[in-house]
């Protein structure tokens, strides 16, 4: 067993299963399909030997899990983080399956992870880890098999190395093997902002249903990476006051509202909130309990559990991160009447534009920024309405409704395809 293995409430795979079971029972899912969809299709663990800058050798561990390829090639990010576990990657890959189905893109679900700390590695070490990891999972990825993308700790540069490593072996350009690439290398305009754009649309549509004017709202954002930073900026543009934001070093709070432009300029230069002096510091846990209207967890899993759910004061919780709320915390938050837009819906903007990137690479024809944003808007709004309708029709939470929608779509295709014997 991985020494980092997490047990109980905070095990993400158990958290996924808890929601899956509830949604499956509400759908009356056929027992055979229940077994098929509950289990990942394929799991690969690889050893990644790398020569470090000091000449020593370190063997890292990497995973790639393909939860389902029923609806199309597996699709999902690659995470570089010291706390990556196999169960986390399993959960993240299943969430990708449901997410792709919720926004109705023709992909299955996959996810990868390498147990490493990119903040402590040189660019050369990072490149060698990336290339060896990709070489070791090469047989199971590909434009029609499994298409990686960025996640925590990885970025466009890492995607460029992935594309290049694959292309060297395939002896062809293969831009569509990975998404989230730099635009110069077949990336899509609007991909960097896509997850934040999808979160903005989720907030806007939710506030509309709640009959609340964004200009009267305050927000706290946990995480100042790709998702957190961009979401903060888009919410700020909607008139929302961003009262707090955080990164791994802690939170920064300003009751009058943070200057997002200055904050992003600081982050671009220093990559940490440390040294940005336009607010007071507090902990990440304290940020979650601030008396704001909108809370956006956009860092990592299990930040709202049965221990702190009672203290959450936001009225609208929109999940930028995957799995930020545990299944036990769901019940407490629902009891408090908090409007929750679940991860597999709220943060689906990223995979939607990844799909657009894959389509553009295969066409060899690239769309304008406006075209990307316009198509994303249509697909996100449709998915939000589908989930809200499902929640009303079955009298379930929005999270269970999103699972039901995703599971039902994957189940129908699995049934159509039949079981190969
Ligand atoms: P990132 O690496 O760019 O940023 C992560 C941020 O969270 C950083 O500010 C980091 O300092 C902070 N952080 C990390 N660990 C933390 C901890 N334990 N406590 C508090 N803060 C912590 O990652 P990202 O791409 O912004 O992804 C963030 C979340 O959003 C992840 O859960 C990811 O799976 C999810 N997500 C990302 C995308 C995408 O397109 N990048 C799409 C969908 C979902």
Short mmCIF file of C-alpha atoms and ligand atoms in Angstrom, two decimals:
data_model
loop_
_atom_site.label_atom_id
_atom_site.label_comp_id
_atom_site.label_asym_id
_atom_site.label_seq_id
_atom_site.Cartn_x
_atom_site.Cartn_y
_atom_site.Cartn_z
CA UNK A 1 0.00 0.00 0.00
CA UNK A 2 1.19 3.51 -0.77
CA UNK A 3 2.50 5.06 2.49
CA UNK A 4 0.51 8.21 1.61
CA UNK A 5 -2.71 6.20 1.39
CA UNK A 6 -5.64 8.04 2.96
CA UNK A 7 -8.37 6.07 4.67
CA UNK A 8 -12.01 6.86 5.49
CA UNK A 9 -13.84 10.12 4.83
CA UNK A 10 -10.83 11.71 3.16
CA UNK A 11 -10.13 8.91 0.70
CA UNK A 12 -11.20 10.48 -2.63
CA UNK A 13 -12.05 7.15 -4.26
CA UNK A 14 -14.36 6.27 -1.35
CA UNK A 15 -15.85 9.77 -1.63
CA UNK A 16 -16.52 9.16 -5.34
CA UNK A 17 -18.04 5.75 -4.58
CA UNK A 18 -20.34 7.18 -1.89
CA UNK A 19 -21.88 9.59 -4.42
CA UNK A 20 -21.85 7.01 -7.23
CA UNK A 21 -23.79 4.52 -5.09
CA UNK A 22 -26.42 7.09 -4.18
CA UNK A 23 -26.84 8.26 -7.78
CA UNK A 24 -26.92 4.67 -9.10
CA UNK A 25 -29.66 3.71 -6.66
CA UNK A 26 -31.74 6.79 -7.58
CA UNK A 27 -31.35 5.83 -11.26
CA UNK A 28 -32.20 2.18 -10.54
CA UNK A 29 -29.00 1.26 -12.41
CA UNK A 30 -28.80 -2.30 -13.70
CA UNK A 31 -26.54 -4.37 -11.33
CA UNK A 32 -24.20 -5.41 -14.17
CA UNK A 33 -23.72 -1.83 -15.33
CA UNK A 34 -23.27 -0.80 -11.69
CA UNK A 35 -20.29 -3.15 -11.39
CA UNK A 36 -18.78 -2.08 -14.71
CA UNK A 37 -19.02 1.66 -14.07
CA UNK A 38 -17.83 1.50 -10.46
CA UNK A 39 -14.46 -0.01 -11.42
CA UNK A 40 -11.66 1.66 -13.43
CA UNK A 41 -10.98 -0.05 -16.79
CA UNK A 42 -7.21 0.07 -16.46
CA UNK A 43 -4.57 1.14 -13.92
CA UNK A 44 -0.89 1.48 -14.64
CA UNK A 45 1.82 2.14 -12.04
CA UNK A 46 5.30 2.97 -13.31
CA UNK A 47 8.72 3.53 -11.78
CA UNK A 48 10.40 6.66 -13.15
CA UNK A 49 14.18 6.66 -12.69
CA UNK A 50 15.66 10.13 -13.16
CA UNK A 51 19.19 11.51 -12.93
CA UNK A 52 18.97 14.62 -10.70
CA UNK A 53 21.11 17.72 -11.27
CA UNK A 54 23.63 16.58 -8.61
CA UNK A 55 24.24 13.33 -10.51
CA UNK A 56 22.31 11.09 -8.10
CA UNK A 57 19.42 8.90 -9.24
CA UNK A 58 15.91 9.11 -7.82
CA UNK A 59 13.09 6.72 -8.69
CA UNK A 60 9.71 8.47 -8.71
CA UNK A 61 6.32 6.69 -8.83
CA UNK A 62 3.77 7.54 -11.52
CA UNK A 63 0.22 6.43 -12.24
CA UNK A 64 -2.18 6.57 -15.17
CA UNK A 65 -5.71 5.35 -14.57
CA UNK A 66 -8.31 5.01 -17.32
CA UNK A 67 -11.65 4.79 -15.63
CA UNK A 68 -13.78 4.50 -18.79
CA UNK A 69 -13.35 4.67 -22.54
CA UNK A 70 -17.00 3.88 -23.31
CA UNK A 71 -17.82 7.34 -24.71
CA UNK A 72 -14.46 7.96 -26.40
CA UNK A 73 -10.76 8.16 -25.63
CA UNK A 74 -9.90 8.59 -21.95
CA UNK A 75 -9.31 12.23 -21.06
CA UNK A 76 -7.79 13.78 -17.96
CA UNK A 77 -4.97 15.77 -16.45
CA UNK A 78 -1.62 14.84 -15.02
CA UNK A 79 -0.87 15.94 -11.46
CA UNK A 80 2.63 16.44 -10.07
CA UNK A 81 2.32 16.56 -6.29
CA UNK A 82 4.06 14.92 -3.31
CA UNK A 83 0.71 13.69 -1.93
CA UNK A 84 -0.50 11.88 -5.07
CA UNK A 85 -1.92 8.41 -4.28
CA UNK A 86 -3.35 5.71 -6.50
CA UNK A 87 -6.79 6.12 -4.91
CA UNK A 88 -6.67 9.84 -5.62
CA UNK A 89 -5.86 9.20 -9.30
CA UNK A 90 -8.62 6.56 -9.45
CA UNK A 91 -11.14 9.06 -8.08
CA UNK A 92 -9.95 11.84 -10.37
CA UNK A 93 -10.24 9.55 -13.41
CA UNK A 94 -13.80 8.53 -12.52
CA UNK A 95 -14.72 12.17 -11.97
CA UNK A 96 -13.42 12.85 -15.49
CA UNK A 97 -15.75 10.18 -16.87
CA UNK A 98 -18.81 11.76 -15.23
CA UNK A 99 -17.64 15.30 -16.06
CA UNK A 100 -17.15 14.59 -19.77
CA UNK A 101 -20.60 13.00 -19.87
CA UNK A 102 -22.22 15.91 -17.99
CA UNK A 103 -20.96 18.45 -20.56
CA UNK A 104 -21.52 15.87 -23.29
CA UNK A 105 -18.05 15.80 -24.84
CA UNK A 106 -17.16 12.50 -26.57
CA UNK A 107 -14.49 11.41 -24.11
CA UNK A 108 -14.12 8.87 -21.35
CA UNK A 109 -12.24 9.54 -18.13
CA UNK A 110 -8.58 9.18 -17.21
CA UNK A 111 -6.07 10.80 -14.91
CA UNK A 112 -2.38 10.63 -14.15
CA UNK A 113 -0.12 11.55 -11.30
CA UNK A 114 3.53 11.55 -10.35
CA UNK A 115 4.59 11.62 -6.70
CA UNK A 116 7.02 14.54 -6.81
CA UNK A 117 7.33 18.14 -5.66
CA UNK A 118 7.73 20.37 -8.74
CA UNK A 119 8.44 23.43 -6.56
CA UNK A 120 11.67 21.76 -5.42
CA UNK A 121 12.81 20.59 -8.87
CA UNK A 122 14.87 22.38 -11.52
CA UNK A 123 13.38 22.78 -15.03
CA UNK A 124 15.80 20.09 -16.25
CA UNK A 125 14.71 17.61 -13.56
CA UNK A 126 11.05 18.35 -14.29
CA UNK A 127 11.59 17.74 -18.00
CA UNK A 128 13.37 14.42 -17.36
CA UNK A 129 10.62 13.23 -14.97
CA UNK A 130 7.95 14.20 -17.52
CA UNK A 131 9.62 12.55 -20.50
CA UNK A 132 10.42 9.29 -18.67
CA UNK A 133 6.91 9.10 -17.19
CA UNK A 134 5.39 9.57 -20.65
CA UNK A 135 7.79 7.03 -22.19
CA UNK A 136 6.63 4.54 -19.52
CA UNK A 137 2.91 5.06 -20.20
CA UNK A 138 3.33 5.51 -23.96
CA UNK A 139 1.53 2.29 -24.90
CA UNK A 140 -1.75 3.36 -23.36
CA UNK A 141 -1.96 7.03 -24.43
CA UNK A 142 -2.62 8.50 -27.88
CA UNK A 143 -5.02 10.84 -29.70
CA UNK A 144 -7.62 8.04 -29.95
CA UNK A 145 -6.71 6.25 -26.70
CA UNK A 146 -6.07 8.62 -23.85
CA UNK A 147 -5.31 12.34 -23.99
CA UNK A 148 -3.58 13.96 -20.98
CA UNK A 149 -3.88 17.63 -19.94
CA UNK A 150 -2.58 19.89 -17.15
CA UNK A 151 -3.60 19.56 -13.52
CA UNK A 152 -2.03 20.63 -10.23
CA UNK A 153 1.71 21.13 -10.58
CA UNK A 154 1.79 20.85 -14.39
CA UNK A 155 1.43 23.52 -17.08
CA UNK A 156 1.76 24.28 -20.81
CA UNK A 157 5.51 23.63 -20.78
CA UNK A 158 4.98 20.16 -19.31
CA UNK A 159 2.32 19.50 -21.99
CA UNK A 160 4.83 20.57 -24.69
CA UNK A 161 7.36 18.00 -23.37
CA UNK A 162 4.61 15.35 -23.35
CA UNK A 163 3.68 16.12 -26.95
CA UNK A 164 7.31 16.08 -28.03
CA UNK A 165 8.11 12.79 -26.25
CA UNK A 166 5.10 11.10 -27.81
CA UNK A 167 5.92 12.58 -31.25
CA UNK A 168 9.53 11.31 -31.08
CA UNK A 169 8.24 7.76 -30.61
CA UNK A 170 5.31 8.00 -33.03
CA UNK A 171 7.53 9.57 -35.72
CA UNK A 172 4.80 12.08 -36.50
CA UNK A 173 3.64 15.46 -35.16
CA UNK A 174 0.79 14.10 -32.95
CA UNK A 175 -0.32 17.45 -31.54
CA UNK A 176 -3.68 15.99 -30.52
CA UNK A 177 -2.13 13.53 -28.03
CA UNK A 178 -2.29 16.15 -25.27
CA UNK A 179 -4.25 19.33 -24.55
CA UNK A 180 -3.40 22.45 -22.59
CA UNK A 181 -0.41 22.99 -24.89
CA UNK A 182 1.01 26.44 -25.59
CA UNK A 183 -0.94 28.10 -28.42
CA UNK A 184 2.17 28.09 -30.67
CA UNK A 185 2.20 24.28 -30.45
CA UNK A 186 -1.41 23.54 -31.35
CA UNK A 187 -2.97 24.77 -28.13
CA UNK A 188 -6.34 26.49 -28.19
CA UNK A 189 -6.97 30.14 -27.53
CA UNK A 190 -8.99 30.37 -24.33
CA UNK A 191 -7.75 27.07 -22.84
CA UNK A 192 -5.75 28.67 -20.00
CA UNK A 193 -8.81 30.66 -18.91
CA UNK A 194 -11.35 27.92 -19.69
CA UNK A 195 -11.82 26.40 -16.23
CA UNK A 196 -12.13 29.86 -14.66
CA UNK A 197 -14.52 30.92 -17.44
CA UNK A 198 -16.68 27.85 -16.73
CA UNK A 199 -16.68 28.69 -13.02
CA UNK A 200 -17.72 32.26 -13.80
CA UNK A 201 -20.62 30.96 -15.89
CA UNK A 202 -21.59 28.59 -13.04
CA UNK A 203 -21.57 31.47 -10.54
CA UNK A 204 -23.53 33.74 -12.89
CA UNK A 205 -26.22 31.13 -13.64
CA UNK A 206 -26.52 30.15 -9.96
CA UNK A 207 -26.87 33.74 -8.77
CA UNK A 208 -29.55 34.24 -11.41
CA UNK A 209 -31.52 31.28 -10.01
CA UNK A 210 -30.97 32.63 -6.50
CA UNK A 211 -32.13 36.07 -7.71
CA UNK A 212 -28.99 37.72 -6.35
CA UNK A 213 -27.09 40.56 -8.06
CA UNK A 214 -23.34 39.71 -8.41
CA UNK A 215 -22.48 43.34 -7.66
CA UNK A 216 -23.79 42.86 -4.10
CA UNK A 217 -21.62 39.75 -3.50
CA UNK A 218 -18.29 39.07 -1.89
CA UNK A 219 -16.18 35.98 -2.55
CA UNK A 220 -13.28 33.99 -1.13
CA UNK A 221 -11.15 31.86 -3.43
CA UNK A 222 -8.95 29.07 -2.11
CA UNK A 223 -6.03 28.45 -4.46
CA UNK A 224 -4.22 30.99 -6.62
CA UNK A 225 -3.12 28.69 -9.42
CA UNK A 226 -4.52 28.40 -12.91
CA UNK A 227 -8.09 27.90 -11.71
CA UNK A 228 -8.17 30.17 -8.63
CA UNK A 229 -6.46 33.17 -10.16
CA UNK A 230 -8.49 33.22 -13.36
CA UNK A 231 -11.76 32.66 -11.51
CA UNK A 232 -10.96 35.54 -9.15
CA UNK A 233 -10.35 37.79 -12.13
CA UNK A 234 -13.57 36.85 -13.95
CA UNK A 235 -15.68 37.21 -10.79
CA UNK A 236 -14.07 40.59 -10.15
CA UNK A 237 -15.03 41.60 -13.71
CA UNK A 238 -18.64 40.61 -12.90
CA UNK A 239 -18.62 43.09 -10.02
CA UNK A 240 -18.02 40.56 -7.23
CA UNK A 241 -15.74 41.79 -4.43
CA UNK A 242 -12.86 39.32 -3.96
CA UNK A 243 -12.30 39.45 -0.23
CA UNK A 244 -9.73 36.68 0.07
CA UNK A 245 -7.50 34.38 -1.93
CA UNK A 246 -4.91 31.83 -0.84
CA UNK A 247 -2.13 29.55 -1.95
CA UNK A 248 -0.16 26.86 -0.16
CA UNK A 249 1.54 29.56 1.99
CA UNK A 250 -1.82 30.72 3.43
CA UNK A 251 -4.55 33.26 2.70
CA UNK A 252 -4.60 36.98 2.04
CA UNK A 253 -7.69 38.92 3.17
CA UNK A 254 -8.87 42.44 2.51
CA UNK A 255 -12.42 43.37 3.56
CA UNK A 256 -12.49 46.21 1.04
CA UNK A 257 -11.66 43.81 -1.80
CA UNK A 258 -8.31 42.77 -3.27
CA UNK A 259 -6.74 44.49 -6.26
CA UNK A 260 -6.82 41.46 -8.58
CA UNK A 261 -4.75 43.02 -11.34
CA UNK A 262 -1.92 43.87 -8.93
CA UNK A 263 -2.25 40.46 -7.28
CA UNK A 264 -1.94 38.62 -10.60
CA UNK A 265 1.08 40.73 -11.56
CA UNK A 266 2.69 39.80 -8.22
CA UNK A 267 1.92 36.10 -8.74
CA UNK A 268 3.29 36.16 -12.29
CA UNK A 269 6.55 37.54 -10.93
CA UNK A 270 6.96 35.69 -7.61
CA UNK A 271 4.69 32.59 -8.01
CA UNK A 272 3.59 32.98 -4.36
CA UNK A 273 1.32 35.32 -2.39
CA UNK A 274 4.19 35.96 0.03
CA UNK A 275 5.28 39.57 -0.19
CA UNK A 276 1.96 40.93 -1.53
CA UNK A 277 1.14 43.37 1.25
CA UNK A 278 -2.35 44.63 0.35
CA UNK A 279 -4.16 42.58 3.00
CA UNK A 280 -3.93 40.57 6.21
CA UNK A 281 -2.69 37.01 6.33
CA UNK A 282 -4.77 34.12 7.67
CA UNK A 283 -4.80 30.36 7.26
CA UNK A 284 -6.41 28.41 4.45
CA UNK A 285 -8.91 26.95 6.94
CA UNK A 286 -9.87 30.41 8.17
CA UNK A 287 -10.48 31.56 4.59
CA UNK A 288 -13.08 28.83 4.12
CA UNK A 289 -15.05 30.08 7.12
CA UNK A 290 -15.17 33.77 6.14
CA UNK A 291 -18.62 35.45 6.03
CA UNK A 292 -18.67 35.78 2.22
CA UNK A 293 -21.52 35.17 -0.24
CA UNK A 294 -19.54 32.98 -2.62
CA UNK A 295 -16.88 30.42 -1.76
CA UNK A 296 -14.66 28.92 -4.47
CA UNK A 297 -12.41 26.08 -3.30
CA UNK A 298 -9.88 25.88 -6.17
CA UNK A 299 -6.87 24.15 -4.64
CA UNK A 300 -7.21 20.51 -3.68
CA UNK A 301 -9.41 17.74 -2.22
CA UNK A 302 -10.99 17.35 1.22
CA UNK A 303 -10.80 20.94 2.38
CA UNK A 304 -14.41 20.85 3.63
CA UNK A 305 -15.03 17.80 5.80
CA UNK A 306 -17.36 16.82 8.65
CA UNK A 307 -14.99 18.77 10.93
CA UNK A 308 -15.50 22.23 9.42
CA UNK A 309 -18.65 22.01 7.24
CA UNK A 310 -20.82 23.45 10.02
CA UNK A 311 -18.65 26.60 10.02
CA UNK A 312 -19.04 27.41 6.31
CA UNK A 313 -20.94 30.69 5.98
CA UNK A 314 -21.09 31.19 2.19
CA UNK A 315 -24.50 30.93 0.50
CA UNK A 316 -23.08 29.71 -2.81
CA UNK A 317 -20.29 27.14 -3.05
CA UNK A 318 -18.86 26.56 -6.52
CA UNK A 319 -16.23 23.84 -6.71
CA UNK A 320 -13.18 24.75 -8.79
CA UNK A 321 -11.07 21.95 -7.32
CA UNK A 322 -11.96 18.31 -7.80
CA UNK A 323 -13.34 16.69 -4.65
CA UNK A 324 -13.00 19.66 -2.23
CA UNK A 325 -16.02 18.49 -0.18
CA UNK A 326 -16.23 15.05 1.41
CA UNK A 327 -19.40 12.95 1.25
CA UNK A 328 -19.96 13.40 5.00
CA UNK A 329 -19.68 17.17 4.61
CA UNK A 330 -22.26 17.14 1.77
CA UNK A 331 -25.03 16.31 4.23
CA UNK A 332 -24.06 19.11 6.62
CA UNK A 333 -23.81 21.73 3.86
CA UNK A 334 -27.13 20.62 2.37
CA UNK A 335 -28.69 20.89 5.84
CA UNK A 336 -27.50 24.50 5.95
CA UNK A 337 -29.20 25.19 2.61
CA UNK A 338 -26.00 26.11 0.78
CA UNK A 339 -26.36 26.22 -3.01
CA UNK A 340 -23.59 23.87 -4.21
CA UNK A 341 -22.40 23.62 -7.82
CA UNK A 342 -20.43 20.34 -7.82
CA UNK A 343 -16.95 19.90 -9.28
CA UNK A 344 -17.98 17.63 -12.16
CA UNK A 345 -20.16 20.45 -13.45
CA UNK A 346 -18.55 23.68 -12.20
CA UNK A 347 -14.98 23.02 -13.34
CA UNK A 348 -15.92 21.30 -16.61
CA UNK A 349 -14.96 24.37 -18.67
CA UNK A 350 -11.38 23.08 -18.76
CA UNK A 351 -12.16 19.74 -20.35
CA UNK A 352 -14.68 21.34 -22.68
CA UNK A 353 -12.02 23.61 -24.20
CA UNK A 354 -9.56 20.70 -24.13
CA UNK A 355 -12.06 18.95 -26.37
CA UNK A 356 -12.12 22.03 -28.63
CA UNK A 357 -8.29 21.93 -28.70
CA UNK A 358 -8.30 18.26 -29.73
CA UNK A 359 -10.86 18.99 -32.47
CA UNK A 360 -8.81 21.94 -33.78
CA UNK A 361 -5.58 19.89 -33.78
CA UNK A 362 -7.27 17.13 -35.75
CA UNK A 363 -8.77 19.61 -38.20
CA UNK A 364 -5.53 21.55 -38.46
CA UNK A 365 -7.72 24.65 -38.37
CA UNK A 366 -7.81 27.01 -35.40
CA UNK A 367 -10.71 29.02 -34.03
CA UNK A 368 -10.79 32.60 -32.76
CA UNK A 369 -10.90 33.32 -29.03
CA UNK A 370 -14.50 34.51 -29.40
CA UNK A 371 -15.53 31.29 -31.13
CA UNK A 372 -13.99 29.20 -28.32
CA UNK A 373 -15.67 31.31 -25.62
CA UNK A 374 -19.00 31.28 -27.45
CA UNK A 375 -19.05 27.50 -27.82
CA UNK A 376 -17.97 27.06 -24.18
CA UNK A 377 -20.78 29.34 -23.02
CA UNK A 378 -23.38 27.27 -24.91
CA UNK A 379 -22.12 23.93 -23.57
CA UNK A 380 -21.72 25.09 -19.95
CA UNK A 381 -25.16 26.71 -19.81
CA UNK A 382 -26.75 23.57 -21.30
CA UNK A 383 -24.98 21.34 -18.75
CA UNK A 384 -25.98 23.60 -15.84
CA UNK A 385 -29.62 23.58 -16.95
CA UNK A 386 -29.54 19.78 -17.46
CA UNK A 387 -28.21 19.25 -13.93
CA UNK A 388 -30.61 21.71 -12.29
CA UNK A 389 -33.56 20.11 -14.10
CA UNK A 390 -32.41 16.64 -13.00
CA UNK A 391 -32.11 17.87 -9.40
CA UNK A 392 -35.66 19.20 -9.47
CA UNK A 393 -37.14 16.18 -11.23
CA UNK A 394 -35.62 13.61 -8.86
CA UNK A 395 -35.57 15.86 -5.76
CA UNK A 396 -31.88 15.27 -5.18
CA UNK A 397 -28.93 17.57 -4.52
CA UNK A 398 -27.21 19.17 -7.49
CA UNK A 399 -24.20 16.94 -6.87
CA UNK A 400 -26.22 13.73 -7.04
CA UNK A 401 -28.10 15.11 -10.05
CA UNK A 402 -24.79 15.71 -11.87
CA UNK A 403 -23.64 12.17 -11.05
CA UNK A 404 -26.99 10.80 -12.24
CA UNK A 405 -26.77 12.68 -15.52
CA UNK A 406 -23.19 11.54 -16.13
CA UNK A 407 -23.73 7.93 -15.05
CA UNK A 408 -26.91 7.62 -17.11
CA UNK A 409 -25.17 8.83 -20.28
CA UNK A 410 -22.21 6.47 -19.79
CA UNK A 411 -24.53 3.58 -18.88
CA UNK A 412 -26.61 4.03 -22.05
CA UNK A 413 -23.51 3.88 -24.28
CA UNK A 414 -22.05 0.95 -22.35
CA UNK A 415 -25.31 -0.93 -22.87
CA UNK A 416 -25.40 -0.08 -26.59
CA UNK A 417 -21.83 -1.28 -27.06
CA UNK A 418 -22.50 -4.49 -25.14
CA UNK A 419 -19.95 -6.66 -23.36
CA UNK A 420 -17.20 -7.96 -25.64
CA UNK A 421 -16.54 -11.60 -24.92
P1 LIG B 1 -2.26 24.85 -9.81
O1 LIG B 1 -1.13 23.97 -9.48
O2 LIG B 1 -2.15 25.84 -10.92
O3 LIG B 1 -2.69 25.70 -8.51
C1 LIG B 1 -2.99 25.10 -7.28
C2 LIG B 1 -3.11 26.20 -6.22
O4 LIG B 1 -3.51 25.61 -4.99
C3 LIG B 1 -1.79 26.92 -5.93
O5 LIG B 1 -2.08 28.27 -5.59
C4 LIG B 1 -1.25 26.16 -4.71
O6 LIG B 1 -0.36 26.94 -3.93
C5 LIG B 1 -2.54 25.88 -3.96
N1 LIG B 1 -2.47 24.69 -3.11
C6 LIG B 1 -1.94 23.49 -3.40
N2 LIG B 1 -2.07 22.65 -2.36
C7 LIG B 1 -2.75 23.34 -1.41
C8 LIG B 1 -3.20 23.04 -0.10
N3 LIG B 1 -2.99 21.82 0.43
N4 LIG B 1 -3.86 23.98 0.59
C9 LIG B 1 -4.07 25.20 0.05
N5 LIG B 1 -3.66 25.56 -1.17
C10 LIG B 1 -3.00 24.64 -1.88
O7 LIG B 1 -3.52 23.89 -10.03
P2 LIG B 1 -4.86 24.20 -10.82
O8 LIG B 1 -4.70 23.74 -12.22
O9 LIG B 1 -5.31 25.58 -10.53
O10 LIG B 1 -5.85 23.14 -10.13
C11 LIG B 1 -6.49 23.41 -8.90
C12 LIG B 1 -7.66 22.46 -8.72
O11 LIG B 1 -8.57 22.58 -9.83
C13 LIG B 1 -7.28 20.97 -8.68
O12 LIG B 1 -8.17 20.29 -7.82
C14 LIG B 1 -7.53 20.51 -10.11
O13 LIG B 1 -7.77 19.11 -10.20
C15 LIG B 1 -8.77 21.31 -10.43
N6 LIG B 1 -9.02 21.50 -11.86
C16 LIG B 1 -8.08 22.07 -12.67
C17 LIG B 1 -8.38 22.27 -14.02
C18 LIG B 1 -7.43 22.97 -14.95
O14 LIG B 1 -7.82 23.25 -16.09
N7 LIG B 1 -6.22 23.33 -14.53
C19 LIG B 1 -9.61 21.84 -14.54
C20 LIG B 1 -10.54 21.26 -13.68
C21 LIG B 1 -10.23 21.10 -12.35
#
